[in-house]
Amino acid sequence: MISFLSQVLRATVRPASRGKRSVFWTAGSILSIILSVFLAPANAQQRNVDSSSLGGLIEGLRVMQERGGFPGMSNQGQSLDQSRTQGLQSGQERLLRPVQVDLSPTQKALAQRYCTDTLQESERDSIALITLFSNIEKDYCRRVRELIFQFGYDLFQGIYTTNEPFNGAISDNYRLGIGDELVITMLGQESMTQRLRVDREGRMTIPRLGAIPAIGLTMSQFQRELSTRVNSAFIGTEAYASLGQVRQFSVVVLGEVARPGIQQVTGLSSILDALASAGGLKKTGSLRQVRVMRGDRAVPVDLYDLLMGNANNPDLSLREGDRVVVPTLGPTIAIAGDVKRPAVYELPASASAITAVDALALSGGSIRPAGAKYTRISFDPQGREIVTQLDSLNFRVTPGDIVVVGRGADIQLGSVGLAGDVRVAGRRSLQSVSTIGGLIQDANAFRENAYLSFAVLSTSDAQTLSRRYFALNLRRILEGQEDYQLRDGDELIVLADRDVRYLSSRTIQTIIGDRRDGSLASQGDQVPPARAPEQVSSSAPAPQPQSATLSRLESLAGEFGGSTGGDQALSGNPQEGEARKGEQAAMAPQAQKRSGQECRSAIALRKLVYETRDGRFANAIVGTEEPRQVANQGRLVAAADECPEIFERNPDLLSFVLEHSVNVTGEVRRPGVYPLVPETSLDSVAAIAGGLTREADLQRVELSRFSMQGAAAPASVRQVVDLRVQDPAAVLIGPGDVVRFNALFSDRDSGP
């Protein structure tokens, strides 16, 4: 820097006798030296330029112009562009650091546990670190046991201000001040356009018109004054005035704000802009007692008027020299419960109490228009809390009170529900549909995969009023064979095929087959195993002529085109069956882990299995004597392993459905567990299971039932039915039965 100054001094003190050429050389040398110093970094990145030549001088000026002029020098001709650039940069900086007054989701979850007193010991210190969770919010939420925040402080959430000039129309009530720039345009005898500023005397001097007092005038008032002056001075000339650049000035923001001090604002800024520029209000600051000190006069501002949308909003504009003061928070109350806007509210300035109607209006009113109950939590003179139940709003709310709005009765009268696999679920009027037949109307009410052989009516007991389930057959109701009267609050639950497949899923089979010692129970532990086909055939009666109903059952088997390897049951290979038992036992822990983690019905079922006797759901356990058949249902099990929504919403429904289920095994297209109502015919059972395969032996259909023999324990009764002599429609199946369709005995080898 010293060498640079010495070169400048030597160049400037050359003798003047050298004439004009010497003077020009001196100026060029000075400019060349300056360019060589300030443009050295730029020239290092660009091509080498000879700064001593005229071309180098021009190139240096061009580069300097692109870089915005000499470092440290201001560009007075670009004040508007500089103002816009600075304002944009300022706005971007503030946008990157918005004011945060609300809690993050993680902090809210922690605060919710604090309010309900469910915090773990290790989490208690974390509450003190949440600075946005104010002390007054902590106190109110512990009293009401509900997370509740102070109202209105999110007004400044993410707000940022800039000094960027306003683009757009200016309102007529904008008041001019010192530093405002106006664009004056005249058209007619005198045509011109000039940009003039209001000087420090508050005047605007217009050539050939003189000085016009401008400070304090609104834009409309100044326009009228300008038109009057122009009309008196010129003939046929019209004058227009528009705001070119808004003045900037400083205001002082004091009190409970994040960054108190001097804030830069513009003539278009309001009190909100000044508060936002100061970082917004702290939760210890008052929203209802903000004051603007203007000279010796204090202008009160209640920001609740702005937040509530009241029409009598005060003038929020700022003037040069204003001071914005935010005092400490005043007395507060809390409104919680079934209201539109539960929060902690500040009472109006100098108010010792308000009516309950006004307090409820602060929260936006009750959610429900009628039937609300009010609980008032207040303090006695000793500081003890007093809880008062009220049926009306004829009381006053004092500082520190909490008003909890509750529901008088959460009951829906005169309606019945339709849920499950139906086209239009929801509530129906009991007056229009008084029976189940009227509720479902016809088959169009169901979706394509609805399971109509078993539905559940959720109703209430007439004496105890407790909820209970009732099983029914929708096919019989649709055919007009039976119907049931509905009561207020009843709900008809229609199952889908996927809901029924869930009963045979790995999750459910693991739960109901799990012993209390943790091992997987086999079907033989609960139900006597089925006899081998050879044993059955030895006691089977002689073949008899087919009946008409039998031919219908056999045609049902032929409808499905015979069986595949995946639908055939083993003919009783004990070694392979034991191997499959081992595989199932190995898979049981993994399946058991998957069940009960997400599905509420699986959790309830597991609890019921462990709390009741072994074998309660033995009829629904898929037989381990048919390992290949069970294994080949992999696609079915995988698809049905996810908990259906109907069981997720009704956890107790799963056990009820399992208790009313029939286990269908053997030569059917879809072996598995199917819920049925009592006295369902055998041909209907075969149809529900997808029909019989061609290998089904109609002479040896095994039925396993439980029967009570007096006061003794229930014993299993096994019988073999010959469908060649007995009508399958006359064979009735009930919940808890096990039906096995054995395969025809054959000595044909499988494979090539």
mmCIF file of C-alpha atoms in Angstrom, residues 303-535:
data_model
loop_
_atom_site.group_PDB
_atom_site.id
_atom_site.type_symbol
_atom_site.label_atom_id
_atom_site.label_comp_id
_atom_site.label_asym_id
_atom_site.label_seq_id
_atom_site.Cartn_x
_atom_site.Cartn_y
_atom_site.Cartn_z
ATOM 1 C CA LEU A 303 -53.111 -7.708 18.603
ATOM 2 C CA TYR A 304 -56.041 -9.972 19.508
ATOM 3 C CA ASP A 305 -58.196 -7.738 17.288
ATOM 4 C CA LEU A 306 -55.965 -8.679 14.387
ATOM 5 C CA LEU A 307 -55.811 -12.360 15.301
ATOM 6 C CA MET A 308 -59.553 -12.637 15.853
ATOM 7 C CA GLY A 309 -60.363 -10.764 12.645
ATOM 8 C CA ASN A 310 -62.254 -7.936 14.325
ATOM 9 C CA ALA A 311 -63.324 -5.097 12.068
ATOM 10 C CA ASN A 312 -62.231 -2.280 14.404
ATOM 11 C CA ASN A 313 -58.510 -2.769 13.844
ATOM 12 C CA PRO A 314 -56.439 0.246 14.908
ATOM 13 C CA ASP A 315 -54.002 2.097 12.697
ATOM 14 C CA LEU A 316 -50.897 -0.110 12.619
ATOM 15 C CA SER A 317 -48.735 2.187 10.513
ATOM 16 C CA LEU A 318 -45.433 3.495 11.857
ATOM 17 C CA ARG A 319 -43.909 6.943 11.777
ATOM 18 C CA GLU A 320 -40.381 8.130 12.163
ATOM 19 C CA GLY A 321 -39.396 8.357 15.823
ATOM 20 C CA ASP A 322 -41.960 5.798 17.040
ATOM 21 C CA ARG A 323 -41.129 3.439 19.869
ATOM 22 C CA VAL A 324 -42.883 0.058 20.082
ATOM 23 C CA VAL A 325 -43.077 -1.285 23.633
ATOM 24 C CA VAL A 326 -44.126 -4.853 24.471
ATOM 25 C CA PRO A 327 -44.863 -5.219 28.209
ATOM 26 C CA THR A 328 -44.968 -8.419 30.229
ATOM 27 C CA LEU A 329 -47.828 -10.861 29.756
ATOM 28 C CA GLY A 330 -50.998 -9.972 31.637
ATOM 29 C CA PRO A 331 -53.516 -12.226 33.457
ATOM 30 C CA THR A 332 -54.428 -15.424 31.598
ATOM 31 C CA ILE A 333 -57.106 -18.113 31.454
ATOM 32 C CA ALA A 334 -57.280 -21.449 29.634
ATOM 33 C CA ILE A 335 -60.059 -22.984 27.519
ATOM 34 C CA ALA A 336 -59.691 -26.724 26.871
ATOM 35 C CA GLY A 337 -61.748 -29.711 25.790
ATOM 36 C CA ASP A 338 -64.234 -29.823 22.916
ATOM 37 C CA VAL A 339 -63.667 -26.309 21.593
ATOM 38 C CA LYS A 340 -62.469 -25.184 18.189
ATOM 39 C CA ARG A 341 -59.288 -23.521 19.458
ATOM 40 C CA PRO A 342 -58.119 -24.763 22.877
ATOM 41 C CA ALA A 343 -55.358 -22.520 24.203
ATOM 42 C CA VAL A 344 -54.161 -20.223 26.969
ATOM 43 C CA TYR A 345 -55.635 -16.750 26.442
ATOM 44 C CA GLU A 346 -54.654 -13.378 27.833
ATOM 45 C CA LEU A 347 -57.375 -11.259 29.389
ATOM 46 C CA PRO A 348 -58.024 -7.776 27.995
ATOM 47 C CA ALA A 349 -56.045 -4.918 29.451
ATOM 48 C CA SER A 350 -57.242 -3.816 32.907
ATOM 49 C CA ALA A 351 -59.847 -6.633 33.018
ATOM 50 C CA SER A 352 -60.111 -8.536 36.295
ATOM 51 C CA ALA A 353 -62.573 -11.125 34.923
ATOM 52 C CA ILE A 354 -64.702 -11.876 31.866
ATOM 53 C CA THR A 355 -67.941 -13.726 31.358
ATOM 54 C CA ALA A 356 -67.951 -17.385 30.366
ATOM 55 C CA VAL A 357 -69.610 -16.470 27.067
ATOM 56 C CA ASP A 358 -66.740 -14.122 26.193
ATOM 57 C CA ALA A 359 -64.203 -16.720 27.304
ATOM 58 C CA LEU A 360 -65.777 -19.344 25.065
ATOM 59 C CA ALA A 361 -65.792 -16.850 22.185
ATOM 60 C CA LEU A 362 -62.004 -16.546 22.478
ATOM 61 C CA SER A 363 -61.700 -20.273 21.733
ATOM 62 C CA GLY A 364 -64.012 -20.078 18.718
ATOM 63 C CA GLY A 365 -66.928 -21.719 20.500
ATOM 64 C CA SER A 366 -67.849 -25.306 21.320
ATOM 65 C CA ILE A 367 -67.434 -28.001 18.685
ATOM 66 C CA ARG A 368 -70.969 -29.255 19.258
ATOM 67 C CA PRO A 369 -73.824 -26.772 19.264
ATOM 68 C CA ALA A 370 -75.775 -28.438 22.063
ATOM 69 C CA GLY A 371 -75.375 -30.740 25.035
ATOM 70 C CA ALA A 372 -72.056 -29.368 26.280
ATOM 71 C CA LYS A 373 -70.987 -29.615 29.915
ATOM 72 C CA TYR A 374 -68.590 -27.144 31.516
ATOM 73 C CA THR A 375 -65.983 -27.816 34.185
ATOM 74 C CA ARG A 376 -64.397 -24.829 35.890
ATOM 75 C CA ILE A 377 -61.070 -25.278 37.671
ATOM 76 C CA SER A 378 -60.281 -22.286 39.882
ATOM 77 C CA PHE A 379 -58.310 -21.402 43.035
ATOM 78 C CA ASP A 380 -59.458 -20.636 46.541
ATOM 79 C CA PRO A 381 -57.683 -17.987 48.706
ATOM 80 C CA GLN A 382 -55.257 -20.641 49.972
ATOM 81 C CA GLY A 383 -54.223 -21.598 46.416
ATOM 82 C CA ARG A 384 -56.069 -24.921 46.364
ATOM 83 C CA GLU A 385 -57.815 -25.926 43.135
ATOM 84 C CA ILE A 386 -61.597 -26.154 43.150
ATOM 85 C CA VAL A 387 -63.430 -28.145 40.455
ATOM 86 C CA THR A 388 -67.006 -27.085 39.680
ATOM 87 C CA GLN A 389 -69.390 -28.803 37.248
ATOM 88 C CA LEU A 390 -71.750 -26.432 35.422
ATOM 89 C CA ASP A 391 -74.499 -26.952 32.859
ATOM 90 C CA SER A 392 -74.660 -23.384 31.552
ATOM 91 C CA LEU A 393 -72.400 -20.398 30.905
ATOM 92 C CA ASN A 394 -73.791 -18.305 33.738
ATOM 93 C CA PHE A 395 -70.491 -17.778 35.529
ATOM 94 C CA ARG A 396 -67.441 -15.538 35.366
ATOM 95 C CA VAL A 397 -63.896 -16.567 34.559
ATOM 96 C CA THR A 398 -61.142 -15.036 36.682
ATOM 97 C CA PRO A 399 -57.356 -15.033 36.101
ATOM 98 C CA GLY A 400 -55.865 -18.518 36.378
ATOM 99 C CA ASP A 401 -59.167 -20.326 35.737
ATOM 100 C CA ILE A 402 -59.488 -23.270 33.362
ATOM 101 C CA VAL A 403 -62.756 -23.957 31.565
ATOM 102 C CA VAL A 404 -63.010 -27.512 30.186
ATOM 103 C CA VAL A 405 -65.817 -28.049 27.698
ATOM 104 C CA GLY A 406 -67.055 -31.645 27.613
ATOM 105 C CA ARG A 407 -69.874 -33.611 26.043
ATOM 106 C CA GLY A 408 -72.990 -34.214 28.012
ATOM 107 C CA ALA A 409 -73.715 -37.498 26.183
ATOM 108 C CA ASP A 410 -71.737 -39.102 23.394
ATOM 109 C CA ILE A 411 -74.607 -41.234 22.159
ATOM 110 C CA GLN A 412 -76.078 -41.587 18.686
ATOM 111 C CA LEU A 413 -79.775 -42.411 18.759
ATOM 112 C CA GLY A 414 -82.010 -43.878 16.085
ATOM 113 C CA SER A 415 -79.315 -45.401 13.884
ATOM 114 C CA VAL A 416 -77.874 -48.754 12.865
ATOM 115 C CA GLY A 417 -74.535 -49.472 11.230
ATOM 116 C CA LEU A 418 -73.328 -51.468 8.245
ATOM 117 C CA ALA A 419 -69.639 -52.362 8.124
ATOM 118 C CA GLY A 420 -67.268 -54.734 6.415
ATOM 119 C CA ASP A 421 -67.273 -55.923 2.811
ATOM 120 C CA VAL A 422 -70.187 -53.799 1.603
ATOM 121 C CA ARG A 423 -70.376 -51.195 -1.130
ATOM 122 C CA VAL A 424 -71.606 -48.354 1.085
ATOM 123 C CA ALA A 425 -70.696 -48.649 4.755
ATOM 124 C CA GLY A 426 -71.859 -46.300 7.474
ATOM 125 C CA ARG A 427 -74.863 -45.432 9.598
ATOM 126 C CA ARG A 428 -78.493 -45.813 8.544
ATOM 127 C CA SER A 429 -81.677 -44.473 10.031
ATOM 128 C CA LEU A 430 -83.489 -47.039 12.155
ATOM 129 C CA GLN A 431 -86.820 -45.644 11.002
ATOM 130 C CA SER A 432 -86.092 -46.487 7.376
ATOM 131 C CA VAL A 433 -84.426 -49.892 7.974
ATOM 132 C CA SER A 434 -85.897 -51.738 10.934
ATOM 133 C CA THR A 435 -84.719 -55.261 9.972
ATOM 134 C CA ILE A 436 -81.519 -56.820 8.690
ATOM 135 C CA GLY A 437 -83.254 -57.624 5.427
ATOM 136 C CA GLY A 438 -84.108 -53.979 4.970
ATOM 137 C CA LEU A 439 -80.574 -52.982 5.864
ATOM 138 C CA ILE A 440 -78.874 -55.127 3.228
ATOM 139 C CA GLN A 441 -81.815 -54.814 0.763
ATOM 140 C CA ASP A 442 -80.399 -57.178 -1.887
ATOM 141 C CA ALA A 443 -77.156 -58.707 -3.073
ATOM 142 C CA ASN A 444 -76.109 -55.406 -4.654
ATOM 143 C CA ALA A 445 -75.275 -54.116 -1.177
ATOM 144 C CA PHE A 446 -72.255 -56.446 -0.985
ATOM 145 C CA ARG A 447 -68.975 -56.472 -2.799
ATOM 146 C CA GLU A 448 -67.938 -59.314 -5.066
ATOM 147 C CA ASN A 449 -65.933 -61.224 -2.432
ATOM 148 C CA ALA A 450 -68.387 -60.918 0.443
ATOM 149 C CA TYR A 451 -68.710 -64.039 2.621
ATOM 150 C CA LEU A 452 -72.472 -64.402 2.963
ATOM 151 C CA SER A 453 -72.586 -67.726 4.809
ATOM 152 C CA PHE A 454 -71.618 -66.071 8.072
ATOM 153 C CA ALA A 455 -72.106 -62.519 9.297
ATOM 154 C CA VAL A 456 -72.001 -60.959 12.750
ATOM 155 C CA LEU A 457 -74.554 -58.658 14.312
ATOM 156 C CA SER A 458 -73.105 -56.494 17.061
ATOM 157 C CA THR A 459 -75.985 -55.717 19.399
ATOM 158 C CA SER A 460 -76.641 -54.969 23.049
ATOM 159 C CA ASP A 461 -78.120 -57.240 25.655
ATOM 160 C CA ALA A 462 -81.619 -56.173 26.635
ATOM 161 C CA GLN A 463 -80.989 -56.635 30.355
ATOM 162 C CA THR A 464 -77.345 -55.761 30.933
ATOM 163 C CA LEU A 465 -76.957 -53.399 27.913
ATOM 164 C CA SER A 466 -73.515 -54.931 27.307
ATOM 165 C CA ARG A 467 -72.333 -55.502 23.753
ATOM 166 C CA ARG A 468 -72.520 -59.026 22.331
ATOM 167 C CA TYR A 469 -72.181 -60.744 18.988
ATOM 168 C CA PHE A 470 -74.844 -62.755 17.196
ATOM 169 C CA ALA A 471 -74.072 -65.056 14.242
ATOM 170 C CA LEU A 472 -76.385 -65.201 11.226
ATOM 171 C CA ASN A 473 -76.519 -66.426 7.649
ATOM 172 C CA LEU A 474 -77.041 -63.646 5.109
ATOM 173 C CA ARG A 475 -77.996 -66.075 2.337
ATOM 174 C CA ARG A 476 -81.037 -67.205 4.289
ATOM 175 C CA ILE A 477 -82.011 -63.583 4.908
ATOM 176 C CA LEU A 478 -81.638 -62.706 1.226
ATOM 177 C CA GLU A 479 -83.790 -65.707 0.276
ATOM 178 C CA GLY A 480 -86.451 -64.666 2.779
ATOM 179 C CA GLN A 481 -86.093 -67.741 4.982
ATOM 180 C CA GLU A 482 -85.418 -65.687 8.104
ATOM 181 C CA ASP A 483 -84.973 -62.101 9.282
ATOM 182 C CA TYR A 484 -84.201 -60.244 12.484
ATOM 183 C CA GLN A 485 -85.428 -57.021 14.018
ATOM 184 C CA LEU A 486 -82.819 -54.320 14.531
ATOM 185 C CA ARG A 487 -82.387 -52.185 17.637
ATOM 186 C CA ASP A 488 -80.904 -48.777 18.146
ATOM 187 C CA GLY A 489 -77.106 -48.936 17.948
ATOM 188 C CA ASP A 490 -76.872 -52.331 16.205
ATOM 189 C CA GLU A 491 -74.162 -52.904 13.622
ATOM 190 C CA LEU A 492 -74.053 -55.601 10.948
ATOM 191 C CA ILE A 493 -70.515 -56.775 10.140
ATOM 192 C CA VAL A 494 -70.098 -58.476 6.766
ATOM 193 C CA LEU A 495 -66.945 -60.544 6.361
ATOM 194 C CA ALA A 496 -64.965 -60.928 3.154
ATOM 195 C CA ASP A 497 -63.136 -63.950 1.766
ATOM 196 C CA ARG A 498 -59.812 -62.412 2.819
ATOM 197 C CA ASP A 499 -61.140 -62.121 6.383
ATOM 198 C CA VAL A 500 -62.012 -65.816 6.386
ATOM 199 C CA ARG A 501 -58.621 -66.783 4.923
ATOM 200 C CA TYR A 502 -56.994 -64.983 7.834
ATOM 201 C CA LEU A 503 -58.318 -67.750 10.119
ATOM 202 C CA SER A 504 -56.051 -70.247 8.326
ATOM 203 C CA SER A 505 -53.040 -67.936 8.237
ATOM 204 C CA ARG A 506 -49.748 -68.805 9.871
ATOM 205 C CA THR A 507 -50.271 -66.054 12.433
ATOM 206 C CA ILE A 508 -53.579 -67.386 13.759
ATOM 207 C CA GLN A 509 -52.605 -71.046 13.488
ATOM 208 C CA THR A 510 -49.502 -70.387 15.549
ATOM 209 C CA ILE A 511 -51.486 -68.639 18.274
ATOM 210 C CA ILE A 512 -54.309 -71.156 18.659
ATOM 211 C CA GLY A 513 -51.918 -74.143 18.330
ATOM 212 C CA ASP A 514 -49.483 -72.813 20.897
ATOM 213 C CA ARG A 515 -49.500 -74.622 24.222
ATOM 214 C CA ARG A 516 -48.920 -72.815 27.489
ATOM 215 C CA ASP A 517 -45.450 -74.356 27.675
ATOM 216 C CA GLY A 518 -44.594 -72.662 24.375
ATOM 217 C CA SER A 519 -44.656 -75.738 22.100
ATOM 218 C CA LEU A 520 -46.835 -76.037 19.034
ATOM 219 C CA ALA A 521 -49.782 -78.270 19.733
ATOM 220 C CA SER A 522 -50.818 -80.709 17.072
ATOM 221 C CA GLN A 523 -54.341 -81.540 16.188
ATOM 222 C CA GLY A 524 -53.895 -84.965 17.687
ATOM 223 C CA ASP A 525 -53.384 -83.390 21.126
ATOM 224 C CA GLN A 526 -56.864 -81.924 21.050
ATOM 225 C CA VAL A 527 -58.888 -83.902 18.543
ATOM 226 C CA PRO A 528 -58.431 -87.624 17.917
ATOM 227 C CA PRO A 529 -56.602 -88.121 14.642
ATOM 228 C CA ALA A 530 -58.492 -89.262 11.594
ATOM 229 C CA ARG A 531 -58.206 -92.895 10.673
ATOM 230 C CA ALA A 532 -56.239 -94.003 7.687
ATOM 231 C CA PRO A 533 -58.231 -94.695 4.541
ATOM 232 C CA GLU A 534 -57.633 -98.431 4.923
ATOM 233 C CA GLN A 535 -59.172 -98.424 8.385
#
